[in-house]
mmCIF file of C-alpha atoms and ligand atoms in Angstrom:
data_model
loop_
_atom_site.group_PDB
_atom_site.id
_atom_site.type_symbol
_atom_site.label_atom_id
_atom_site.label_comp_id
_atom_site.label_asym_id
_atom_site.label_seq_id
_atom_site.Cartn_x
_atom_site.Cartn_y
_atom_site.Cartn_z
ATOM 1 C CA UNK A 1 63.885 49.297 -73.679
ATOM 2 C CA UNK A 2 60.158 49.269 -73.304
ATOM 3 C CA UNK A 3 58.170 46.205 -72.230
ATOM 4 C CA UNK A 4 55.086 45.324 -74.296
ATOM 5 C CA UNK A 5 52.406 43.234 -72.607
ATOM 6 C CA UNK A 6 49.356 41.749 -74.352
ATOM 7 C CA UNK A 7 46.700 39.135 -73.711
ATOM 8 C CA UNK A 8 44.963 36.874 -76.240
ATOM 9 C CA UNK A 9 42.332 34.182 -75.848
ATOM 10 C CA UNK A 10 42.189 30.741 -77.399
ATOM 11 C CA UNK A 11 39.794 30.082 -80.242
ATOM 12 C CA UNK A 12 37.886 26.958 -81.172
ATOM 13 C CA UNK A 13 37.370 26.269 -84.861
ATOM 14 C CA UNK A 14 33.843 25.666 -86.178
ATOM 15 C CA UNK A 15 35.194 24.977 -89.669
ATOM 16 C CA UNK A 16 38.683 23.615 -89.105
ATOM 17 C CA UNK A 17 42.019 24.658 -90.573
ATOM 18 C CA UNK A 18 43.436 21.293 -91.598
ATOM 19 C CA UNK A 19 46.381 21.078 -93.994
ATOM 20 C CA UNK A 20 48.908 23.562 -95.360
ATOM 21 C CA UNK A 21 49.691 24.605 -98.904
ATOM 22 C CA UNK A 22 52.923 26.179 -97.601
ATOM 23 C CA UNK A 23 54.252 24.897 -94.259
ATOM 24 C CA UNK A 24 56.965 27.554 -93.924
ATOM 25 C CA UNK A 25 54.428 30.414 -94.082
ATOM 26 C CA UNK A 26 51.539 28.448 -92.484
ATOM 27 C CA UNK A 27 49.385 29.043 -95.542
ATOM 28 C CA UNK A 28 46.257 26.904 -95.263
ATOM 29 C CA UNK A 29 44.742 24.589 -97.837
ATOM 30 C CA UNK A 30 41.292 25.798 -96.774
ATOM 31 C CA UNK A 31 39.630 28.793 -95.139
ATOM 32 C CA UNK A 32 38.388 28.340 -91.558
ATOM 33 C CA UNK A 33 35.962 29.925 -89.093
ATOM 34 C CA UNK A 34 36.349 30.037 -85.315
ATOM 35 C CA UNK A 35 35.076 31.656 -82.196
ATOM 36 C CA UNK A 36 37.429 33.233 -79.671
ATOM 37 C CA UNK A 37 36.547 32.106 -76.136
ATOM 38 C CA UNK A 38 36.634 34.219 -73.010
ATOM 39 C CA UNK A 39 37.900 31.748 -70.408
ATOM 40 C CA UNK A 40 41.358 30.588 -71.457
ATOM 41 C CA UNK A 41 44.033 33.123 -72.283
ATOM 42 C CA UNK A 42 47.756 33.642 -72.620
ATOM 43 C CA UNK A 43 49.468 36.851 -71.492
ATOM 44 C CA UNK A 44 52.815 37.643 -73.081
ATOM 45 C CA UNK A 45 55.458 40.216 -72.264
ATOM 46 C CA UNK A 46 58.176 41.135 -74.745
ATOM 47 C CA UNK A 47 61.297 43.262 -74.414
ATOM 48 C CA UNK A 48 63.600 43.810 -77.396
ATOM 49 C CA UNK A 49 67.179 44.734 -76.389
ATOM 50 C CA UNK A 50 69.258 46.154 -79.229
ATOM 51 C CA UNK A 51 72.555 45.069 -77.599
ATOM 52 C CA UNK A 52 71.359 41.563 -76.687
ATOM 53 C CA UNK A 53 72.301 38.526 -78.746
ATOM 54 C CA UNK A 54 69.894 35.589 -78.892
ATOM 55 C CA UNK A 55 66.342 35.256 -77.635
ATOM 56 C CA UNK A 56 65.031 33.829 -74.398
ATOM 57 C CA UNK A 57 61.600 32.498 -73.547
ATOM 58 C CA UNK A 58 59.981 31.815 -70.196
ATOM 59 C CA UNK A 59 56.765 29.799 -70.052
ATOM 60 C CA UNK A 60 54.744 30.060 -66.850
ATOM 61 C CA UNK A 61 57.800 31.316 -64.966
ATOM 62 C CA UNK A 62 60.320 28.708 -66.099
ATOM 63 C CA UNK A 63 62.671 28.668 -69.108
ATOM 64 C CA UNK A 64 60.959 27.247 -72.197
ATOM 65 C CA UNK A 65 62.146 23.896 -73.549
ATOM 66 C CA UNK A 66 64.764 24.032 -76.319
ATOM 67 C CA UNK A 67 62.036 23.158 -78.844
ATOM 68 C CA UNK A 68 59.722 25.938 -77.587
ATOM 69 C CA UNK A 69 62.577 28.456 -77.492
ATOM 70 C CA UNK A 70 63.693 27.582 -81.017
ATOM 71 C CA UNK A 71 60.158 27.916 -82.396
ATOM 72 C CA UNK A 72 59.723 31.265 -80.634
ATOM 73 C CA UNK A 73 63.114 32.483 -81.816
ATOM 74 C CA UNK A 74 62.359 31.642 -85.454
ATOM 75 C CA UNK A 75 59.101 33.537 -85.023
ATOM 76 C CA UNK A 76 60.853 36.593 -83.505
ATOM 77 C CA UNK A 77 63.277 36.610 -86.448
ATOM 78 C CA UNK A 78 60.316 37.067 -88.772
ATOM 79 C CA UNK A 79 58.865 39.834 -86.616
ATOM 80 C CA UNK A 80 62.286 41.548 -86.525
ATOM 81 C CA UNK A 81 62.615 41.281 -90.301
ATOM 82 C CA UNK A 82 59.140 42.809 -90.792
ATOM 83 C CA UNK A 83 59.861 45.599 -88.300
ATOM 84 C CA UNK A 84 63.378 46.198 -89.680
ATOM 85 C CA UNK A 85 64.992 45.932 -86.235
ATOM 86 C CA UNK A 86 67.732 43.808 -84.696
ATOM 87 C CA UNK A 87 68.428 42.764 -81.110
ATOM 88 C CA UNK A 88 67.456 39.931 -78.808
ATOM 89 C CA UNK A 89 63.965 39.296 -77.504
ATOM 90 C CA UNK A 90 63.169 38.310 -73.949
ATOM 91 C CA UNK A 91 59.611 36.973 -73.834
ATOM 92 C CA UNK A 92 57.518 35.559 -71.001
ATOM 93 C CA UNK A 93 54.165 33.869 -71.441
ATOM 94 C CA UNK A 94 51.713 32.797 -68.777
ATOM 95 C CA UNK A 95 48.680 30.693 -69.564
ATOM 96 C CA UNK A 96 45.673 29.741 -67.497
ATOM 97 C CA UNK A 97 45.292 26.336 -69.180
ATOM 98 C CA UNK A 98 47.168 23.047 -69.555
ATOM 99 C CA UNK A 99 49.716 23.555 -72.360
ATOM 100 C CA UNK A 100 49.829 21.255 -75.408
ATOM 101 C CA UNK A 101 46.744 19.376 -74.259
ATOM 102 C CA UNK A 102 44.708 20.063 -77.351
ATOM 103 C CA UNK A 103 43.294 23.295 -75.993
ATOM 104 C CA UNK A 104 44.782 25.557 -78.649
ATOM 105 C CA UNK A 105 47.251 27.272 -76.313
ATOM 106 C CA UNK A 106 49.491 28.135 -79.277
ATOM 107 C CA UNK A 107 46.678 30.121 -80.902
ATOM 108 C CA UNK A 108 46.556 32.474 -77.916
ATOM 109 C CA UNK A 109 50.322 32.456 -77.300
ATOM 110 C CA UNK A 110 51.412 33.595 -80.761
ATOM 111 C CA UNK A 111 48.635 36.190 -80.994
ATOM 112 C CA UNK A 112 49.697 37.641 -77.621
ATOM 113 C CA UNK A 113 53.420 37.546 -78.542
ATOM 114 C CA UNK A 114 52.796 39.376 -81.828
ATOM 115 C CA UNK A 115 50.885 42.192 -80.156
ATOM 116 C CA UNK A 116 53.369 42.402 -77.247
ATOM 117 C CA UNK A 117 56.256 42.676 -79.732
ATOM 118 C CA UNK A 118 54.457 45.493 -81.583
ATOM 119 C CA UNK A 119 53.759 47.310 -78.312
ATOM 120 C CA UNK A 120 57.349 46.991 -77.098
ATOM 121 C CA UNK A 121 58.612 48.804 -80.209
ATOM 122 C CA UNK A 122 55.531 51.039 -80.630
ATOM 123 C CA UNK A 123 54.915 49.625 -84.085
ATOM 124 C CA UNK A 124 51.591 50.755 -85.568
ATOM 125 C CA UNK A 125 50.715 47.331 -87.004
ATOM 126 C CA UNK A 126 47.118 47.058 -88.223
ATOM 127 C CA UNK A 127 44.855 44.130 -87.299
ATOM 128 C CA UNK A 128 45.357 42.390 -90.683
ATOM 129 C CA UNK A 129 49.118 42.813 -90.271
ATOM 130 C CA UNK A 130 49.041 41.424 -86.706
ATOM 131 C CA UNK A 131 46.944 38.506 -87.977
ATOM 132 C CA UNK A 132 49.316 37.724 -90.869
ATOM 133 C CA UNK A 133 52.299 37.823 -88.513
ATOM 134 C CA UNK A 134 50.641 35.742 -85.770
ATOM 135 C CA UNK A 135 49.872 33.184 -88.511
ATOM 136 C CA UNK A 136 53.608 32.662 -89.022
ATOM 137 C CA UNK A 137 53.876 31.402 -85.429
ATOM 138 C CA UNK A 138 50.822 29.147 -85.560
ATOM 139 C CA UNK A 139 48.111 29.170 -88.201
ATOM 140 C CA UNK A 140 45.224 29.275 -85.745
ATOM 141 C CA UNK A 141 46.839 32.264 -83.947
ATOM 142 C CA UNK A 142 45.854 34.433 -86.927
ATOM 143 C CA UNK A 143 42.242 34.098 -85.679
ATOM 144 C CA UNK A 144 42.900 34.944 -81.996
ATOM 145 C CA UNK A 145 43.773 38.521 -82.994
ATOM 146 C CA UNK A 146 40.013 39.137 -83.202
ATOM 147 C CA UNK A 147 37.286 38.489 -80.649
ATOM 148 C CA UNK A 148 33.939 36.824 -81.301
ATOM 149 C CA UNK A 149 33.418 35.015 -84.603
ATOM 150 C CA UNK A 150 36.341 35.076 -86.996
ATOM 151 C CA UNK A 151 37.105 33.870 -90.503
ATOM 152 C CA UNK A 152 40.669 33.194 -91.616
ATOM 153 C CA UNK A 153 40.779 33.805 -95.345
ATOM 154 C CA UNK A 154 42.665 31.113 -97.227
ATOM 155 C CA UNK A 155 44.139 33.566 -99.710
ATOM 156 C CA UNK A 156 45.696 32.621 -103.026
ATOM 157 C CA UNK A 157 49.014 34.449 -103.081
ATOM 158 C CA UNK A 158 52.283 32.609 -102.546
ATOM 159 C CA UNK A 159 53.601 35.315 -100.215
ATOM 160 C CA UNK A 160 50.608 34.992 -97.840
ATOM 161 C CA UNK A 161 49.662 38.685 -97.931
ATOM 162 C CA UNK A 162 45.997 37.785 -98.527
ATOM 163 C CA UNK A 163 45.860 35.052 -95.859
ATOM 164 C CA UNK A 164 44.709 36.678 -92.605
ATOM 165 C CA UNK A 165 41.700 36.693 -90.317
ATOM 166 C CA UNK A 166 38.716 39.046 -90.380
ATOM 167 C CA UNK A 167 35.918 39.461 -87.823
ATOM 168 C CA UNK A 168 32.478 38.006 -88.627
ATOM 169 C CA UNK A 169 30.726 39.172 -85.472
ATOM 170 C CA UNK A 170 31.889 40.690 -82.190
ATOM 171 C CA UNK A 171 31.961 38.890 -78.843
ATOM 172 C CA UNK A 172 28.644 40.557 -77.902
ATOM 173 C CA UNK A 173 26.874 39.823 -81.160
ATOM 174 C CA UNK A 174 25.361 36.497 -80.023
ATOM 175 C CA UNK A 175 24.950 36.714 -76.278
ATOM 176 C CA UNK A 176 22.691 33.660 -75.887
ATOM 177 C CA UNK A 177 25.431 31.278 -77.056
ATOM 178 C CA UNK A 178 27.708 29.374 -74.675
ATOM 179 C CA UNK A 179 30.432 26.750 -74.999
ATOM 180 C CA UNK A 180 31.100 23.954 -72.538
ATOM 181 C CA UNK A 181 34.758 22.940 -72.661
ATOM 182 C CA UNK A 182 34.963 19.327 -71.502
ATOM 183 C CA UNK A 183 38.348 18.157 -70.267
ATOM 184 C CA UNK A 184 38.918 14.437 -70.401
ATOM 185 C CA UNK A 185 41.625 12.353 -68.789
ATOM 186 C CA UNK A 186 44.758 12.418 -70.969
ATOM 187 C CA UNK A 187 48.440 13.275 -70.972
ATOM 188 C CA UNK A 188 50.124 15.634 -73.433
ATOM 189 C CA UNK A 189 48.854 14.743 -76.885
ATOM 190 C CA UNK A 190 50.920 12.251 -78.841
ATOM 191 C CA UNK A 191 50.865 13.987 -82.237
ATOM 192 C CA UNK A 192 50.744 17.785 -82.549
ATOM 193 C CA UNK A 193 48.140 19.332 -84.846
ATOM 194 C CA UNK A 194 51.080 20.515 -86.988
ATOM 195 C CA UNK A 195 52.380 16.972 -87.541
ATOM 196 C CA UNK A 196 48.893 15.471 -87.653
ATOM 197 C CA UNK A 197 47.632 17.670 -90.472
ATOM 198 C CA UNK A 198 50.837 17.119 -92.438
ATOM 199 C CA UNK A 199 50.433 13.352 -92.139
ATOM 200 C CA UNK A 200 46.832 13.620 -93.286
ATOM 201 C CA UNK A 201 47.728 15.737 -96.330
ATOM 202 C CA UNK A 202 50.443 13.267 -97.317
ATOM 203 C CA UNK A 203 48.705 9.959 -96.640
ATOM 204 C CA UNK A 204 44.947 10.173 -96.080
ATOM 205 C CA UNK A 205 42.800 9.061 -99.039
ATOM 206 C CA UNK A 206 39.948 11.072 -97.461
ATOM 207 C CA UNK A 207 41.774 14.416 -97.591
ATOM 208 C CA UNK A 208 40.563 15.402 -101.072
ATOM 209 C CA UNK A 209 36.988 14.770 -99.911
ATOM 210 C CA UNK A 210 37.596 17.045 -96.927
ATOM 211 C CA UNK A 211 38.815 19.856 -99.184
ATOM 212 C CA UNK A 212 35.935 19.451 -101.618
ATOM 213 C CA UNK A 213 33.400 19.885 -98.790
ATOM 214 C CA UNK A 214 34.809 23.019 -97.135
ATOM 215 C CA UNK A 215 33.340 25.736 -99.307
ATOM 216 C CA UNK A 216 29.787 24.635 -98.457
ATOM 217 C CA UNK A 217 30.600 24.347 -94.722
ATOM 218 C CA UNK A 218 32.018 27.880 -94.744
ATOM 219 C CA UNK A 219 28.937 29.259 -96.486
ATOM 220 C CA UNK A 220 26.545 27.553 -94.062
ATOM 221 C CA UNK A 221 28.497 28.602 -90.965
ATOM 222 C CA UNK A 222 28.730 32.230 -92.146
ATOM 223 C CA UNK A 223 24.977 32.188 -92.750
ATOM 224 C CA UNK A 224 24.252 30.576 -89.340
ATOM 225 C CA UNK A 225 26.353 33.221 -87.549
ATOM 226 C CA UNK A 226 24.625 35.986 -89.476
ATOM 227 C CA UNK A 227 21.175 34.598 -88.616
ATOM 228 C CA UNK A 228 22.095 33.488 -85.043
ATOM 229 C CA UNK A 229 20.893 30.023 -85.972
ATOM 230 C CA UNK A 230 22.323 27.601 -83.397
ATOM 231 C CA UNK A 231 20.969 24.391 -84.961
ATOM 232 C CA UNK A 232 22.537 25.190 -88.306
ATOM 233 C CA UNK A 233 25.813 26.350 -86.742
ATOM 234 C CA UNK A 234 26.006 23.326 -84.462
ATOM 235 C CA UNK A 235 25.152 20.702 -87.063
ATOM 236 C CA UNK A 236 27.718 22.015 -89.545
ATOM 237 C CA UNK A 237 30.403 22.468 -86.858
ATOM 238 C CA UNK A 238 29.834 18.949 -85.525
ATOM 239 C CA UNK A 239 29.920 17.345 -88.942
ATOM 240 C CA UNK A 240 33.011 19.368 -89.908
ATOM 241 C CA UNK A 241 34.851 18.200 -86.777
ATOM 242 C CA UNK A 242 33.912 14.534 -87.237
ATOM 243 C CA UNK A 243 34.965 14.766 -90.872
ATOM 244 C CA UNK A 244 38.355 16.197 -89.890
ATOM 245 C CA UNK A 245 38.939 13.382 -87.418
ATOM 246 C CA UNK A 246 37.841 10.871 -90.079
ATOM 247 C CA UNK A 247 40.653 12.056 -92.354
ATOM 248 C CA UNK A 248 43.029 11.240 -89.479
ATOM 249 C CA UNK A 249 41.608 7.758 -88.978
ATOM 250 C CA UNK A 250 42.371 7.059 -92.640
ATOM 251 C CA UNK A 251 45.955 8.411 -92.444
ATOM 252 C CA UNK A 252 49.043 6.188 -92.365
ATOM 253 C CA UNK A 253 49.864 5.547 -89.579
ATOM 254 C CA UNK A 254 46.353 6.297 -88.309
ATOM 255 C CA UNK A 255 45.711 9.326 -86.181
ATOM 256 C CA UNK A 256 43.219 8.894 -83.364
ATOM 257 C CA UNK A 257 43.031 11.829 -80.965
ATOM 258 C CA UNK A 258 40.039 10.605 -78.960
ATOM 259 C CA UNK A 259 39.846 8.716 -75.689
ATOM 260 C CA UNK A 260 36.901 6.587 -74.591
ATOM 261 C CA UNK A 261 35.543 9.591 -72.703
ATOM 262 C CA UNK A 262 35.628 11.695 -75.889
ATOM 263 C CA UNK A 263 33.373 9.138 -77.592
ATOM 264 C CA UNK A 264 31.064 9.007 -74.554
ATOM 265 C CA UNK A 265 30.688 12.801 -74.652
ATOM 266 C CA UNK A 266 29.890 12.743 -78.390
ATOM 267 C CA UNK A 267 27.239 10.050 -77.848
ATOM 268 C CA UNK A 268 25.750 11.891 -74.876
ATOM 269 C CA UNK A 269 25.502 15.162 -76.794
ATOM 270 C CA UNK A 270 23.796 13.374 -79.696
ATOM 271 C CA UNK A 271 21.372 11.706 -77.246
ATOM 272 C CA UNK A 272 20.584 15.089 -75.654
ATOM 273 C CA UNK A 273 19.674 16.351 -79.115
ATOM 274 C CA UNK A 274 17.261 13.501 -79.591
ATOM 275 C CA UNK A 275 15.622 14.631 -76.340
ATOM 276 C CA UNK A 276 15.137 18.045 -77.936
ATOM 277 C CA UNK A 277 18.061 19.948 -76.436
ATOM 278 C CA UNK A 278 20.190 22.077 -78.742
ATOM 279 C CA UNK A 279 23.711 20.782 -78.063
ATOM 280 C CA UNK A 280 26.459 20.177 -80.635
ATOM 281 C CA UNK A 281 30.031 19.038 -80.279
ATOM 282 C CA UNK A 282 33.306 20.048 -81.883
ATOM 283 C CA UNK A 283 36.844 18.763 -81.172
ATOM 284 C CA UNK A 284 40.214 20.171 -82.292
ATOM 285 C CA UNK A 285 43.310 17.971 -82.710
ATOM 286 C CA UNK A 286 43.067 16.511 -79.226
ATOM 287 C CA UNK A 287 40.654 14.564 -77.020
ATOM 288 C CA UNK A 288 38.703 17.435 -75.404
ATOM 289 C CA UNK A 289 35.206 18.132 -76.754
ATOM 290 C CA UNK A 290 33.702 21.605 -76.795
ATOM 291 C CA UNK A 291 29.907 21.702 -76.738
ATOM 292 C CA UNK A 292 27.846 24.512 -78.270
ATOM 293 C CA UNK A 293 24.676 25.251 -76.299
ATOM 294 C CA UNK A 294 22.233 28.020 -75.472
ATOM 295 C CA UNK A 295 23.476 29.947 -72.416
ATOM 296 C CA UNK A 296 20.435 29.131 -70.298
ATOM 297 C CA UNK A 297 21.077 25.388 -70.746
ATOM 298 C CA UNK A 298 24.854 25.507 -70.321
ATOM 299 C CA UNK A 299 24.874 24.668 -66.604
ATOM 300 C CA UNK A 300 22.547 21.676 -67.080
ATOM 301 C CA UNK A 301 24.595 20.318 -69.980
ATOM 302 C CA UNK A 302 27.881 20.911 -68.123
ATOM 303 C CA UNK A 303 26.546 19.057 -65.102
ATOM 304 C CA UNK A 304 25.378 16.061 -67.176
ATOM 305 C CA UNK A 305 28.689 15.821 -69.047
ATOM 306 C CA UNK A 306 30.753 16.151 -65.861
ATOM 307 C CA UNK A 307 29.280 12.861 -64.646
ATOM 308 C CA UNK A 308 30.674 10.847 -67.561
ATOM 309 C CA UNK A 309 33.549 8.583 -66.453
ATOM 310 C CA UNK A 310 36.899 9.962 -67.679
ATOM 311 C CA UNK A 311 35.672 13.575 -67.708
ATOM 312 C CA UNK A 312 37.945 15.540 -65.376
ATOM 313 C CA UNK A 313 36.450 18.998 -65.656
ATOM 314 C CA UNK A 314 33.919 21.198 -67.408
ATOM 315 C CA UNK A 315 34.150 24.929 -67.973
ATOM 316 C CA UNK A 316 31.377 27.144 -69.315
ATOM 317 C CA UNK A 317 32.689 29.869 -71.555
ATOM 318 C CA UNK A 318 31.357 32.447 -74.021
ATOM 319 C CA UNK A 319 32.641 34.371 -77.011
ATOM 320 C CA UNK A 320 35.596 36.446 -75.810
ATOM 321 C CA UNK A 321 37.685 39.466 -76.834
ATOM 322 C CA UNK A 322 40.485 39.848 -79.351
ATOM 323 C CA UNK A 323 44.096 40.551 -78.473
ATOM 324 C CA UNK A 324 44.568 43.553 -76.193
ATOM 325 C CA UNK A 325 47.277 45.487 -74.398
ATOM 326 C CA UNK A 326 47.349 44.910 -70.640
ATOM 327 C CA UNK A 327 49.375 46.533 -67.906
ATOM 328 C CA UNK A 328 50.803 43.495 -66.137
ATOM 329 C CA UNK A 329 51.476 39.829 -66.813
HETATM 330 C C1 DP6 B 1 42.719 21.123 -85.512
HETATM 331 O O1 DP6 B 1 47.264 26.258 -85.660
HETATM 332 O O2 DP6 B 1 48.019 24.462 -84.068
HETATM 333 O O3 DP6 B 1 42.987 23.038 -84.133
HETATM 334 O O4 DP6 B 1 49.742 26.220 -87.919
HETATM 335 O O5 DP6 B 1 51.001 24.128 -87.460
HETATM 336 O O6 DP6 B 1 50.726 25.820 -85.641
HETATM 337 P P1 DP6 B 1 50.124 25.193 -86.891
HETATM 338 O O7 DP6 B 1 48.796 24.421 -86.454
HETATM 339 P P2 DP6 B 1 47.641 24.857 -85.450
HETATM 340 O O8 DP6 B 1 46.470 23.884 -85.974
HETATM 341 C C2 DP6 B 1 45.180 23.937 -85.474
HETATM 342 C C3 DP6 B 1 44.378 22.842 -86.073
HETATM 343 C C4 DP6 B 1 43.015 22.612 -85.469
HETATM 344 C C5 DP6 B 1 41.927 23.299 -86.281
HETATM 345 C C6 DP6 B 1 41.831 24.790 -86.165
HETATM 346 O O9 DP6 B 1 42.187 25.384 -85.119
HETATM 347 O O10 DP6 B 1 41.323 25.383 -87.132
#
C-alpha cells in the first residue's frame, strides 16, 4: 500500500477555543482565531494495510503510549468510516518540539495525520473536509490545516458539518509580524487542555462571562488582521488569554497553568509597552507565553525575555504554512 506523508505546523490562538458543546465531536462552545506558526511542526506518515488488524503508532521513533495509541486509533476509525475503507493503520509522527508541554503539538499532529491518511489512499478531501476531520482528533487541529491567520467557525449543527476552519489571511499577508515563543522551566503539564476546559465548563462561575465576551473579541481580531493593526490585535489577544486563564482560576479545583516565570514574562511585556514598545502576550493551556511583536523588534524582545529567571529558551517565529504533502519524514 502507498505511504502518505504530510507536515503541519502548530498554531497559537489569538481568540481561544475554550469549552465544548459536544465532546465526542469536538464541537466548540465558541468560535476561535489563530495564527499558524512556521517554526514548530509535526510530520506524519500513514500506511493503511487492508489485511492488517489493529493500528500502530510511533512517536518520534518509539511506540506511542497506550493512551496515545488508543486516541490515534479512535481517530483512524473515524477517518476509515468517512473514507469507507477498512484495514489497519501504521502511523509515525515526528515533532521538532517538546510534546505535551503546552505547545499545541496535538494541533499539528492531527492535522498532519489527516492529510497523510488522505494521501495514502489518494482521497480527494477538500480543505474544509480535512479541517472537519482533523477537528475530530483535536479541536485546535482544525485550524492547522491552513497557514497564516485562521478562523474556526463554531457552527450550529449537531453533526459538526458547519464547524471547520477557514483562512483569514495567508502566511505572507502580514510580513512585519513576529512571535516570540518563550519556553519556561516546567515538566509535562498537569492538566491537559481537554480536561481543563471541561472542568471550566462544569465548575467555573466565570465561564458564562467568557462566552458572552467572545463575539466582540472575534470581531475586533478579524478587523485588526484585516487592517494589519498590531496594537488592536495584541490588546485583544492578551485580554482574551488572561480572561481564559481567569476562568481556570475560578474552576473547582482551580486550574493554574502558570509558573512564576510566566508571570514575570507577562509583567515584563506590559512594562515594555509602557516604554512604548508594541509587545503583547498570549498563553495557551500551559505555562509558555507567546509574544506578538513587530519583526524588527523581535530580536531585542527575545533577548530581554531570555534573561528572566526560569526562562529556558526563546524562539522567534512568523506566520507559517498550512498542511502540505512532503516526500520524507
Ligand atoms: C487553550 O485543541 O488541545 O490551546 O479539542 O480537547 O484536543 P481538544 O483540545 P485542544 O485545546 C486547545 C485549547 C487552547 C486554545 C486554542 O488552541 O484555541
